[in-house]
PDB file of C-alpha atoms in Angstrom:
ATOM      1  CA  MET A  19       0.000   0.000   0.000  1.00 93.00           C
ATOM      2  CA  GLU A  20       1.227   3.454  -0.906  1.00 95.00           C
ATOM      3  CA  ILE A  21      -0.285   6.771   0.230  1.00 97.00           C
ATOM      4  CA  GLN A  22       0.284  10.216  -1.270  1.00 98.00           C
ATOM      5  CA  PHE A  23      -1.438  13.490  -0.443  1.00 98.00           C
ATOM      6  CA  GLN A  24      -1.146  17.092  -1.518  1.00 98.00           C
ATOM      7  CA  SER A  25      -3.024  20.308  -0.769  1.00 98.00           C
ATOM      8  CA  ASP A  26      -3.107  23.477  -2.848  1.00 98.00           C
ATOM      9  CA  ILE A  27      -4.574  26.929  -2.218  1.00 97.00           C
ATOM     10  CA  GLY A  28      -6.136  27.049  -5.700  1.00 97.00           C
ATOM     11  CA  LYS A  29      -6.354  30.202  -7.809  1.00 96.00           C
ATOM     12  CA  ARG A  30      -9.033  32.295  -6.130  1.00 93.00           C
ATOM     13  CA  ARG A  31      -8.585  31.940  -2.353  1.00 92.00           C
ATOM     14  CA  ASN A  32      -6.141  33.907  -0.225  1.00 91.00           C
ATOM     15  CA  MET A  33      -5.632  31.085   2.283  1.00 93.00           C
ATOM     16  CA  ASN A  34      -5.824  27.299   2.406  1.00 96.00           C
ATOM     17  CA  GLN A  35      -8.468  25.990   4.830  1.00 96.00           C
ATOM     18  CA  ASP A  36      -8.007  22.351   3.793  1.00 97.00           C
ATOM     19  CA  TYR A  37      -5.805  20.021   5.827  1.00 98.00           C
ATOM     20  CA  ALA A  38      -4.813  16.354   5.512  1.00 98.00           C
ATOM     21  CA  ASN A  39      -2.461  13.878   7.154  1.00 98.00           C
ATOM     22  CA  VAL A  40      -1.780  10.179   7.715  1.00 98.00           C
ATOM     23  CA  PHE A  41      -1.184   8.494  11.078  1.00 98.00           C
ATOM     24  CA  THR A  42      -0.221   5.018  12.333  1.00 98.00           C
ATOM     25  CA  ASN A  43      -1.529   3.377  15.502  1.00 98.00           C
ATOM     26  CA  GLN A  44       0.043   0.912  17.937  1.00 98.00           C
ATOM     27  CA  ALA A  45      -1.175  -2.036  15.822  1.00 97.00           C
ATOM     28  CA  GLY A  46       0.563  -0.635  12.722  1.00 97.00           C
ATOM     29  CA  MET A  47      -2.731   0.361  11.064  1.00 97.00           C
ATOM     30  CA  TYR A  48      -2.987   3.578   9.045  1.00 98.00           C
ATOM     31  CA  LEU A  49      -5.547   6.359   9.385  1.00 98.00           C
ATOM     32  CA  ALA A  50      -5.862   8.885   6.545  1.00 98.00           C
ATOM     33  CA  ILE A  51      -7.831  12.077   7.205  1.00 98.00           C
ATOM     34  CA  LEU A  52      -8.847  15.031   5.046  1.00 98.00           C
ATOM     35  CA  ALA A  53     -10.739  18.091   6.288  1.00 98.00           C
ATOM     36  CA  ASP A  54     -12.099  21.176   4.509  1.00 97.00           C
ATOM     37  CA  GLY A  55     -12.554  24.014   6.981  1.00 97.00           C
ATOM     38  CA  MET A  56     -15.050  26.854   6.870  1.00 93.00           C
ATOM     39  CA  GLY A  57     -15.550  30.032   8.850  1.00 82.00           C
ATOM     40  CA  GLY A  58     -14.317  33.577   9.092  1.00 66.00           C
ATOM     41  CA  HIS A  59     -10.771  34.882   8.896  1.00 63.00           C
ATOM     42  CA  LEU A  60      -8.289  32.311  10.251  1.00 69.00           C
ATOM     43  CA  ALA A  61     -11.110  30.092  11.542  1.00 92.00           C
ATOM     44  CA  GLY A  62     -11.600  27.491   8.821  1.00 95.00           C
ATOM     45  CA  ASP A  63      -7.968  26.455   8.830  1.00 95.00           C
ATOM     46  CA  VAL A  64      -8.042  26.209  12.652  1.00 96.00           C
ATOM     47  CA  ALA A  65     -11.086  23.911  12.518  1.00 97.00           C
ATOM     48  CA  SER A  66      -9.649  21.603   9.833  1.00 98.00           C
ATOM     49  CA  LYS A  67      -6.281  21.327  11.604  1.00 97.00           C
ATOM     50  CA  MET A  68      -7.964  20.655  14.969  1.00 98.00           C
ATOM     51  CA  ALA A  69     -10.040  17.891  13.384  1.00 98.00           C
ATOM     52  CA  VAL A  70      -7.119  16.167  11.668  1.00 98.00           C
ATOM     53  CA  ASP A  71      -4.653  16.540  14.542  1.00 98.00           C
ATOM     54  CA  GLY A  72      -7.261  15.568  17.154  1.00 98.00           C
ATOM     55  CA  LEU A  73      -8.252  12.366  15.359  1.00 98.00           C
ATOM     56  CA  GLY A  74      -4.615  11.629  14.525  1.00 98.00           C
ATOM     57  CA  ALA A  75      -3.469  11.941  18.142  1.00 98.00           C
ATOM     58  CA  ALA A  76      -6.252   9.626  19.324  1.00 98.00           C
ATOM     59  CA  TRP A  77      -5.482   7.075  16.588  1.00 98.00           C
ATOM     60  CA  SER A  78      -1.739   7.095  17.352  1.00 98.00           C
ATOM     61  CA  THR A  79      -2.322   5.757  20.870  1.00 98.00           C
ATOM     62  CA  SER A  80      -5.002   3.202  19.892  1.00 98.00           C
ATOM     63  CA  THR A  81      -4.536  -0.520  19.168  1.00 98.00           C
ATOM     64  CA  ILE A  82      -7.476  -0.837  16.757  1.00 97.00           C
ATOM     65  CA  ALA A  83      -7.108  -3.501  14.070  1.00 97.00           C
ATOM     66  CA  GLN A  84     -10.717  -4.670  13.463  1.00 97.00           C
ATOM     67  CA  PRO A  85     -13.435  -2.913  11.395  1.00 97.00           C
ATOM     68  CA  ASP A  86     -16.104  -2.962  14.121  1.00 97.00           C
ATOM     69  CA  GLU A  87     -13.644  -1.388  16.591  1.00 97.00           C
ATOM     70  CA  ALA A  88     -12.744   1.274  14.025  1.00 98.00           C
ATOM     71  CA  ALA A  89     -16.407   2.111  13.390  1.00 98.00           C
ATOM     72  CA  GLN A  90     -17.081   2.659  17.105  1.00 98.00           C
ATOM     73  CA  TRP A  91     -13.828   4.610  17.456  1.00 98.00           C
ATOM     74  CA  PHE A  92     -14.824   6.989  14.636  1.00 98.00           C
ATOM     75  CA  LEU A  93     -18.221   7.733  16.198  1.00 98.00           C
ATOM     76  CA  ALA A  94     -16.690   8.500  19.610  1.00 98.00           C
ATOM     77  CA  GLU A  95     -13.636  10.449  18.430  1.00 98.00           C
ATOM     78  CA  ILE A  96     -15.395  12.601  15.811  1.00 98.00           C
ATOM     79  CA  GLN A  97     -17.866  13.577  18.554  1.00 98.00           C
ATOM     80  CA  LYS A  98     -14.912  14.630  20.768  1.00 98.00           C
ATOM     81  CA  VAL A  99     -13.344  16.637  17.928  1.00 98.00           C
ATOM     82  CA  ASN A 100     -16.740  18.222  17.216  1.00 98.00           C
ATOM     83  CA  GLU A 101     -17.034  19.342  20.833  1.00 98.00           C
ATOM     84  CA  ALA A 102     -13.451  20.679  20.913  1.00 98.00           C
ATOM     85  CA  ILE A 103     -13.974  22.797  17.779  1.00 97.00           C
ATOM     86  CA  TYR A 104     -17.293  24.127  19.079  1.00 96.00           C
ATOM     87  CA  GLN A 105     -15.747  25.067  22.456  1.00 96.00           C
ATOM     88  CA  GLU A 106     -12.778  26.742  20.733  1.00 95.00           C
ATOM     89  CA  GLY A 107     -15.256  28.903  18.812  1.00 93.00           C
ATOM     90  CA  ILE A 108     -17.038  29.842  22.053  1.00 93.00           C
ATOM     91  CA  ALA A 109     -13.707  30.717  23.732  1.00 95.00           C
ATOM     92  CA  HIS A 110     -12.595  32.891  20.786  1.00 93.00           C
ATOM     93  CA  PRO A 111     -15.530  34.970  19.485  1.00 90.00           C
ATOM     94  CA  GLU A 112     -13.679  35.801  16.258  1.00 90.00           C
ATOM     95  CA  MET A 113     -13.757  32.068  15.459  1.00 91.00           C
ATOM     96  CA  GLN A 114     -17.360  31.435  16.480  1.00 90.00           C
ATOM     97  CA  GLY A 115     -19.279  29.366  13.959  1.00 90.00           C
ATOM     98  CA  MET A 116     -16.172  27.785  12.455  1.00 95.00           C
ATOM     99  CA  GLY A 117     -16.493  24.206  11.294  1.00 96.00           C
ATOM    100  CA  THR A 118     -15.049  21.618   8.970  1.00 97.00           C
ATOM    101  CA  THR A 119     -15.881  18.613   6.850  1.00 98.00           C
ATOM    102  CA  ILE A 120     -14.146  15.313   7.603  1.00 98.00           C
ATOM    103  CA  VAL A 121     -13.563  12.332   5.359  1.00 98.00           C
ATOM    104  CA  SER A 122     -11.348   9.686   6.914  1.00 98.00           C
ATOM    105  CA  THR A 123     -10.423   6.051   6.444  1.00 98.00           C
ATOM    106  CA  ALA A 124      -8.951   3.426   8.741  1.00 98.00           C
ATOM    107  CA  LEU A 125      -6.936   1.008   6.576  1.00 97.00           C
ATOM    108  CA  LEU A 126      -7.207  -2.489   8.079  1.00 95.00           C
ATOM    109  CA  ASP A 127      -5.513  -5.115   5.902  1.00 85.00           C
ATOM    110  CA  GLU A 128      -8.087  -6.189   3.262  1.00 87.00           C
ATOM    111  CA  LYS A 129     -10.782  -3.874   4.594  1.00 95.00           C
ATOM    112  CA  PHE A 130     -11.155  -0.190   5.210  1.00 98.00           C
ATOM    113  CA  VAL A 131     -13.641   1.758   7.301  1.00 98.00           C
ATOM    114  CA  LEU A 132     -14.811   5.175   6.117  1.00 98.00           C
ATOM    115  CA  ALA A 133     -16.222   7.996   8.228  1.00 98.00           C
ATOM    116  CA  HIS A 134     -17.433  11.312   6.899  1.00 98.00           C
ATOM    117  CA  VAL A 135     -19.322  14.482   7.710  1.00 98.00           C
ATOM    118  CA  GLY A 136     -19.920  17.145   5.048  1.00 97.00           C
ATOM    119  CA  ASP A 137     -19.196  17.148   1.318  1.00 96.00           C
ATOM    120  CA  SER A 138     -15.571  15.984   1.113  1.00 98.00           C
ATOM    121  CA  ARG A 139     -15.713  12.687  -0.758  1.00 98.00           C
ATOM    122  CA  ALA A 140     -14.253   9.197  -0.925  1.00 98.00           C
ATOM    123  CA  TYR A 141     -14.087   7.259  -4.200  1.00 98.00           C
ATOM    124  CA  LEU A 142     -13.048   3.666  -4.856  1.00 98.00           C
ATOM    125  CA  ILE A 143     -11.366   2.983  -8.199  1.00 97.00           C
ATOM    126  CA  GLN A 144     -11.804  -0.717  -8.953  1.00 95.00           C
ATOM    127  CA  ASN A 145     -12.069  -2.698 -12.214  1.00 93.00           C
ATOM    128  CA  ASN A 146     -11.690   0.459 -14.332  1.00 93.00           C
ATOM    129  CA  GLN A 147     -14.633   2.105 -12.603  1.00 97.00           C
ATOM    130  CA  LEU A 148     -14.879   5.014 -10.197  1.00 98.00           C
ATOM    131  CA  LYS A 149     -17.486   4.630  -7.453  1.00 98.00           C
ATOM    132  CA  GLN A 150     -18.423   7.362  -4.971  1.00 97.00           C
ATOM    133  CA  LEU A 151     -18.579   5.798  -1.498  1.00 98.00           C
ATOM    134  CA  THR A 152     -19.795   8.862   0.418  1.00 98.00           C
ATOM    135  CA  ASP A 153     -23.039  10.806   0.256  1.00 96.00           C
ATOM    136  CA  ASP A 154     -22.645  14.619   0.316  1.00 95.00           C
ATOM    137  CA  HIS A 155     -24.241  16.243   3.369  1.00 95.00           C
ATOM    138  CA  SER A 156     -25.280  19.311   1.386  1.00 91.00           C
ATOM    139  CA  LEU A 157     -28.433  21.230   0.543  1.00 92.00           C
ATOM    140  CA  VAL A 158     -27.921  20.631  -3.178  1.00 90.00           C
ATOM    141  CA  ASN A 159     -27.593  16.871  -2.676  1.00 89.00           C
ATOM    142  CA  GLU A 160     -30.833  16.841  -0.657  1.00 92.00           C
ATOM    143  CA  LEU A 161     -32.602  18.687  -3.501  1.00 91.00           C
ATOM    144  CA  LEU A 162     -31.082  16.248  -6.003  1.00 89.00           C
ATOM    145  CA  LYS A 163     -32.166  13.161  -4.035  1.00 90.00           C
ATOM    146  CA  SER A 164     -35.735  14.500  -3.663  1.00 92.00           C
ATOM    147  CA  GLY A 165     -35.918  15.088  -7.425  1.00 92.00           C
ATOM    148  CA  GLU A 166     -36.368  18.865  -7.087  1.00 91.00           C
ATOM    149  CA  ILE A 167     -33.326  19.575  -9.252  1.00 90.00           C
ATOM    150  CA  THR A 168     -31.368  17.706 -11.941  1.00 88.00           C
ATOM    151  CA  GLU A 169     -27.643  16.859 -11.878  1.00 86.00           C
ATOM    152  CA  GLU A 170     -27.070  19.642 -14.427  1.00 86.00           C
ATOM    153  CA  MET A 171     -28.831  22.147 -12.150  1.00 88.00           C
ATOM    154  CA  ALA A 172     -26.887  20.839  -9.124  1.00 86.00           C
ATOM    155  CA  ALA A 173     -23.542  21.513 -10.837  1.00 83.00           C
ATOM    156  CA  ILE A 174     -24.268  25.269 -11.106  1.00 83.00           C
ATOM    157  CA  HIS A 175     -26.594  25.755  -8.130  1.00 87.00           C
ATOM    158  CA  PRO A 176     -25.922  29.066  -6.285  1.00 82.00           C
ATOM    159  CA  GLN A 177     -26.155  27.319  -2.886  1.00 84.00           C
ATOM    160  CA  LYS A 178     -23.732  24.569  -3.859  1.00 80.00           C
ATOM    161  CA  ASN A 179     -21.538  25.218  -0.789  1.00 80.00           C
ATOM    162  CA  VAL A 180     -24.326  25.053   1.820  1.00 88.00           C
ATOM    163  CA  LEU A 181     -23.763  22.025   4.078  1.00 93.00           C
ATOM    164  CA  THR A 182     -26.475  20.202   6.024  1.00 94.00           C
ATOM    165  CA  ARG A 183     -23.843  18.670   8.331  1.00 95.00           C
ATOM    166  CA  SER A 184     -20.409  19.805   9.502  1.00 96.00           C
ATOM    167  CA  VAL A 185     -18.045  19.240  12.442  1.00 97.00           C
ATOM    168  CA  GLY A 186     -18.032  21.990  15.084  1.00 96.00           C
ATOM    169  CA  ILE A 187     -21.700  22.180  16.068  1.00 95.00           C
ATOM    170  CA  ALA A 188     -23.388  22.226  19.481  1.00 95.00           C
ATOM    171  CA  GLY A 189     -24.588  18.830  20.713  1.00 96.00           C
ATOM    172  CA  VAL A 190     -24.379  15.430  19.046  1.00 97.00           C
ATOM    173  CA  ILE A 191     -22.993  15.115  15.537  1.00 96.00           C
ATOM    174  CA  LYS A 192     -24.204  12.478  13.068  1.00 97.00           C
ATOM    175  CA  THR A 193     -21.294  10.707  11.360  1.00 98.00           C
ATOM    176  CA  ASP A 194     -21.734   8.328   8.422  1.00 98.00           C
ATOM    177  CA  VAL A 195     -19.570   5.212   8.905  1.00 98.00           C
ATOM    178  CA  SER A 196     -19.241   2.333   6.427  1.00 98.00           C
ATOM    179  CA  GLU A 197     -17.055  -0.738   5.934  1.00 98.00           C
ATOM    180  CA  HIS A 198     -15.604  -1.745   2.554  1.00 97.00           C
ATOM    181  CA  GLN A 199     -13.483  -4.474   1.001  1.00 94.00           C
ATOM    182  CA  CYS A 200     -10.420  -3.574  -1.079  1.00 93.00           C
ATOM    183  CA  LEU A 201      -8.669  -5.699  -3.660  1.00 92.00           C
ATOM    184  CA  GLN A 202      -5.049  -5.704  -4.803  1.00 92.00           C
ATOM    185  CA  ASN A 203      -4.417  -2.777  -7.171  1.00 93.00           C
ATOM    186  CA  ASP A 204      -7.540  -0.802  -6.131  1.00 96.00           C
ATOM    187  CA  TYR A 205      -7.245   2.919  -5.431  1.00 97.00           C
ATOM    188  CA  LEU A 206      -9.027   4.906  -2.731  1.00 98.00           C
ATOM    189  CA  LEU A 207      -9.314   8.661  -3.273  1.00 98.00           C
ATOM    190  CA  LEU A 208     -10.204  11.147  -0.531  1.00 98.00           C
ATOM    191  CA  CYS A 209     -10.697  14.701  -1.762  1.00 98.00           C
ATOM    192  CA  SER A 210     -12.145  18.103  -0.950  1.00 97.00           C
ATOM    193  CA  ASP A 211     -14.824  19.678  -3.162  1.00 95.00           C
ATOM    194  CA  GLY A 212     -12.129  21.880  -4.693  1.00 96.00           C
ATOM    195  CA  LEU A 213     -11.347  18.836  -6.845  1.00 98.00           C
ATOM    196  CA  THR A 214     -14.822  17.454  -7.540  1.00 96.00           C
ATOM    197  CA  ASN A 215     -16.370  20.855  -8.376  1.00 94.00           C
ATOM    198  CA  MET A 216     -13.669  21.437 -11.005  1.00 95.00           C
ATOM    199  CA  VAL A 217     -12.785  18.042 -12.499  1.00 97.00           C
ATOM    200  CA  SER A 218     -15.230  15.494 -13.943  1.00 96.00           C
ATOM    201  CA  GLU A 219     -15.346  11.947 -12.624  1.00 96.00           C
ATOM    202  CA  GLU A 220     -14.262  10.734 -16.090  1.00 97.00           C
ATOM    203  CA  ASN A 221     -11.116  12.859 -15.895  1.00 98.00           C
ATOM    204  CA  ILE A 222     -10.410  11.788 -12.309  1.00 98.00           C
ATOM    205  CA  LEU A 223     -10.649   8.130 -13.348  1.00 98.00           C
ATOM    206  CA  ALA A 224      -8.370   8.663 -16.372  1.00 98.00           C
ATOM    207  CA  ILE A 225      -5.693  10.348 -14.230  1.00 98.00           C
ATOM    208  CA  VAL A 226      -5.796   7.714 -11.468  1.00 98.00           C
ATOM    209  CA  GLU A 227      -5.572   4.876 -13.994  1.00 96.00           C
ATOM    210  CA  SER A 228      -2.679   6.425 -15.948  1.00 96.00           C
ATOM    211  CA  ASP A 229       0.824   4.909 -15.924  1.00 95.00           C
ATOM    212  CA  LYS A 230       2.307   7.681 -13.754  1.00 96.00           C
ATOM    213  CA  THR A 231       3.634   7.293 -10.208  1.00 97.00           C
ATOM    214  CA  LEU A 232       1.178   7.833  -7.358  1.00 97.00           C
ATOM    215  CA  GLU A 233       2.841  11.148  -6.525  1.00 97.00           C
ATOM    216  CA  ALA A 234       2.543  12.302 -10.157  1.00 98.00           C
ATOM    217  CA  LYS A 235      -1.142  11.296 -10.261  1.00 98.00           C
ATOM    218  CA  THR A 236      -1.828  13.276  -7.078  1.00 98.00           C
ATOM    219  CA  LYS A 237      -0.128  16.352  -8.566  1.00 98.00           C
ATOM    220  CA  GLN A 238      -1.964  15.935 -11.869  1.00 98.00           C
ATOM    221  CA  LEU A 239      -5.351  15.889 -10.090  1.00 98.00           C
ATOM    222  CA  ILE A 240      -4.439  19.172  -8.330  1.00 98.00           C
ATOM    223  CA  ASN A 241      -3.231  20.676 -11.621  1.00 98.00           C
ATOM    224  CA  ALA A 242      -6.436  19.637 -13.409  1.00 98.00           C
ATOM    225  CA  ALA A 243      -8.542  21.481 -10.805  1.00 98.00           C
ATOM    226  CA  ASN A 244      -6.357  24.583 -11.136  1.00 98.00           C
ATOM    227  CA  ASP A 245      -6.441  24.410 -14.938  1.00 98.00           C
ATOM    228  CA  ALA A 246     -10.254  24.375 -14.738  1.00 97.00           C
ATOM    229  CA  GLY A 247     -10.238  27.583 -12.682  1.00 96.00           C
ATOM    230  CA  GLY A 248      -9.067  26.546  -9.203  1.00 95.00           C
ATOM    231  CA  ALA A 249     -12.113  28.161  -7.557  1.00 93.00           C
ATOM    232  CA  ASP A 250     -11.392  26.635  -4.135  1.00 94.00           C
ATOM    233  CA  ASN A 251      -8.634  24.997  -2.112  1.00 97.00           C
ATOM    234  CA  ILE A 252      -7.857  21.544  -3.525  1.00 98.00           C
ATOM    235  CA  THR A 253      -6.751  18.567  -1.456  1.00 98.00           C
ATOM    236  CA  VAL A 254      -6.172  15.069  -2.791  1.00 98.00           C
ATOM    237  CA  LEU A 255      -5.240  11.982  -0.761  1.00 98.00           C
ATOM    238  CA  LEU A 256      -4.650   8.922  -2.928  1.00 98.00           C
ATOM    239  CA  ILE A 257      -4.123   5.379  -1.641  1.00 98.00           C
ATOM    240  CA  HIS A 258      -2.936   2.499  -3.831  1.00 97.00           C
ATOM    241  CA  PHE A 259      -3.548  -0.962  -2.399  1.00 95.00           C
ATOM    242  CA  GLU A 260      -0.412  -2.652  -3.643  1.00 87.00           C
ATOM    243  CA  GLY A 261       2.514  -4.342  -1.881  1.00 61.00           C
ATOM    244  CA  GLU A 262       3.827  -3.310   1.538  1.00 55.00           C
ATOM    245  CA  ALA A 263       2.634  -0.221   3.412  1.00 51.00           C
ATOM    246  CA  ARG A 264       4.517   2.845   2.264  1.00 51.00           C
ATOM    247  CA  PRO A 265       3.002   6.186   3.337  1.00 49.00           C
TER     248      PRO A 265
END
């Protein structure tokens, strides 16, 4: 297994509020996390970093190696991170209302467990097909699922960035958790909406399945989003299930 990730400010933002990292626990299992922060000046990047570092610190001391343990761990730890971000906003009024998306995966031998809140996505690339594994927690996705708008309307909807769920709220947060099987040579892509709003799924699939190195593919995905306008921060975390673990 090889893991590469890269984050870019894009072409229209004056700061990068995305954040990603990879951690290992006491059982030698990897956790990959990507977060897309939101909020006022200096707040979104605080929220995304708190989410990633908070989950990473908790994972580093854990001994989790089984999918059911990972699922329970995600529910408990994302709730703790949610509370910490909310309290930080209360303590610093200039950061009040800050929040972040989270998409994260615990990589457990032939299985992986996904957890997500918000509209950062996870895709599995398997058998020359790209499959979205996460469901966007967004207003536009709700309208799409209810049949009120079409996919074409969703792509240009003025409220495209309005989330129905994010990390950093008062009370209990609802986290989607799912377990998946991975095969040799599959790819798992975690990304912020700075990629998916700019680059088609067909183009993403073509880049991931090219003959380039994993690092070159990651860079090419970022470049494709920037070439299309780079309207937002872009973060790409790409995992190739092949051979020995190599983050």
